Coordinates of C-alpha atoms in Angstrom, one line a residue:
X95 CA 34.9 -154.8 -14.6
X96 CA 35.6 -157.9 -16.7
X97 CA 38.9 -159.1 -18.1
X98 CA 38.6 -160.9 -21.4
X99 CA 41.4 -163.2 -22.4
X100 CA 40.9 -164.1 -26.0
X101 CA 42.9 -166.9 -27.7
X102 CA 42.7 -166.9 -31.5
X103 CA 44.5 -168.0 -34.6
X104 CA 47.2 -165.5 -35.7
X105 CA 45.5 -164.7 -39.0
X106 CA 42.3 -163.5 -37.1
X107 CA 44.2 -160.7 -35.2
X108 CA 43.4 -157.9 -37.5
X109 CA 39.7 -158.8 -37.5
X110 CA 39.7 -159.0 -33.7
X111 CA 41.4 -155.6 -33.5
X112 CA 38.8 -154.1 -35.8
X113 CA 36.0 -155.5 -33.5
X114 CA 37.6 -154.1 -30.4
X115 CA 38.2 -150.7 -31.9
X116 CA 34.6 -150.5 -33.1
X117 CA 33.5 -151.4 -29.6
X118 CA 35.5 -148.5 -28.1
X119 CA 37.7 -150.8 -26.1
X120 CA 40.3 -148.5 -24.4
X121 CA 43.4 -150.8 -24.5
X122 CA 44.6 -154.3 -25.4
X123 CA 47.7 -156.4 -24.7
X124 CA 48.8 -158.9 -27.3
X125 CA 51.1 -162.0 -26.7
X126 CA 52.3 -164.6 -29.1
X127 CA 51.8 -168.0 -27.5
X128 CA 51.8 -171.7 -28.5
X129 CA 49.5 -174.4 -27.3
X130 CA 46.9 -177.0 -28.2
X131 CA 43.4 -177.9 -27.3
X132 CA 41.1 -180.8 -28.0
X133 CA 42.7 -181.4 -31.4
X134 CA 46.1 -182.1 -29.9
X135 CA 47.9 -180.6 -32.8
X136 CA 48.1 -182.1 -36.3
X137 CA 50.2 -184.4 -38.5
X138 CA 52.6 -183.0 -41.1
X139 CA 54.8 -184.7 -43.7
X140 CA 58.4 -183.6 -44.2
X141 CA 60.6 -185.3 -46.8
X142 CA 58.2 -188.3 -46.8
X143 CA 58.3 -188.7 -43.0
X144 CA 55.2 -188.1 -40.9
X145 CA 55.5 -186.2 -37.7
X146 CA 53.2 -184.6 -35.1
X147 CA 53.0 -180.9 -34.4
X148 CA 51.2 -180.5 -31.2
X149 CA 52.1 -176.9 -30.2
X150 CA 50.4 -174.6 -32.6
X151 CA 51.0 -170.8 -32.8
X152 CA 48.2 -168.7 -31.3
X153 CA 47.6 -165.1 -30.3
X154 CA 46.4 -164.1 -26.8
X155 CA 44.6 -160.7 -26.6
X156 CA 43.8 -159.4 -23.2
X157 CA 41.6 -156.4 -22.3
X158 CA 39.5 -155.1 -19.4
X159 CA 36.0 -153.7 -20.2
X160 CA 32.9 -152.6 -18.3
X161 CA 30.5 -155.4 -17.5
X162 CA 27.7 -154.1 -19.7
X163 CA 30.1 -154.2 -22.7
X164 CA 31.5 -157.7 -22.1
X165 CA 28.5 -159.9 -23.2
X166 CA 27.8 -158.0 -26.5
X167 CA 31.5 -157.9 -27.3
X168 CA 31.8 -161.7 -26.7
X169 CA 28.9 -162.4 -29.0
X170 CA 30.3 -160.2 -31.7
X171 CA 33.7 -161.8 -31.5
X172 CA 32.3 -165.3 -31.7
X173 CA 30.1 -164.4 -34.7
X174 CA 32.9 -162.8 -36.7
X175 CA 36.0 -164.8 -35.7
X176 CA 34.7 -168.4 -35.8
X177 CA 35.4 -170.6 -38.8
X178 CA 33.7 -173.7 -37.4
X179 CA 36.8 -175.8 -37.3
X180 CA 39.0 -177.0 -34.5
X181 CA 41.5 -174.4 -33.2
X182 CA 39.2 -171.3 -33.5
X183 CA 40.2 -170.4 -30.0
X184 CA 38.5 -169.6 -26.7
X185 CA 37.5 -166.6 -24.6
X186 CA 38.1 -166.6 -20.8
X187 CA 36.2 -164.1 -18.7
X188 CA 37.5 -163.0 -15.3
X189 CA 36.1 -160.6 -12.7
X190 CA 38.5 -157.6 -12.1
X191 CA 38.2 -156.2 -8.6
X192 CA 40.0 -152.9 -9.2
X193 CA 42.3 -151.1 -11.6
X194 CA 44.8 -148.3 -10.8
X195 CA 46.3 -145.9 -13.3
X196 CA 49.8 -145.5 -12.0
X197 CA 50.4 -142.0 -13.6
X198 CA 47.4 -140.3 -12.0
X199 CA 46.3 -142.7 -9.2
X200 CA 42.8 -143.0 -10.8
X201 CA 40.9 -146.2 -9.8
X202 CA 38.2 -148.3 -11.2
X203 CA 36.6 -147.5 -14.5
X204 CA 38.4 -144.2 -14.6
X205 CA 41.7 -146.0 -14.8
X206 CA 40.7 -147.8 -18.0

């Protein structure tokens, strides 16, 4: 199994949820986070004074999928979510050794 950790701009959440639903992903976890990448934030003006905003709001979406679903899903997310500008986000892919459904004790893919 593969765990996808998808970091995106908040306004792209609904589009990402639609992609995941269309791909029959069984569950997602969503967190509001703040951070920055290569762009190190941006400059803003407030009452004539310039200041740096280096922690930007982002959304982290986590899901666990079957290995054969992971690559096509990643390609679809990249195609539909990217704007071509800094801050579009990243996808981290992890190997998942096992999963256990607490209610029933099911393991592996059956627990998803």
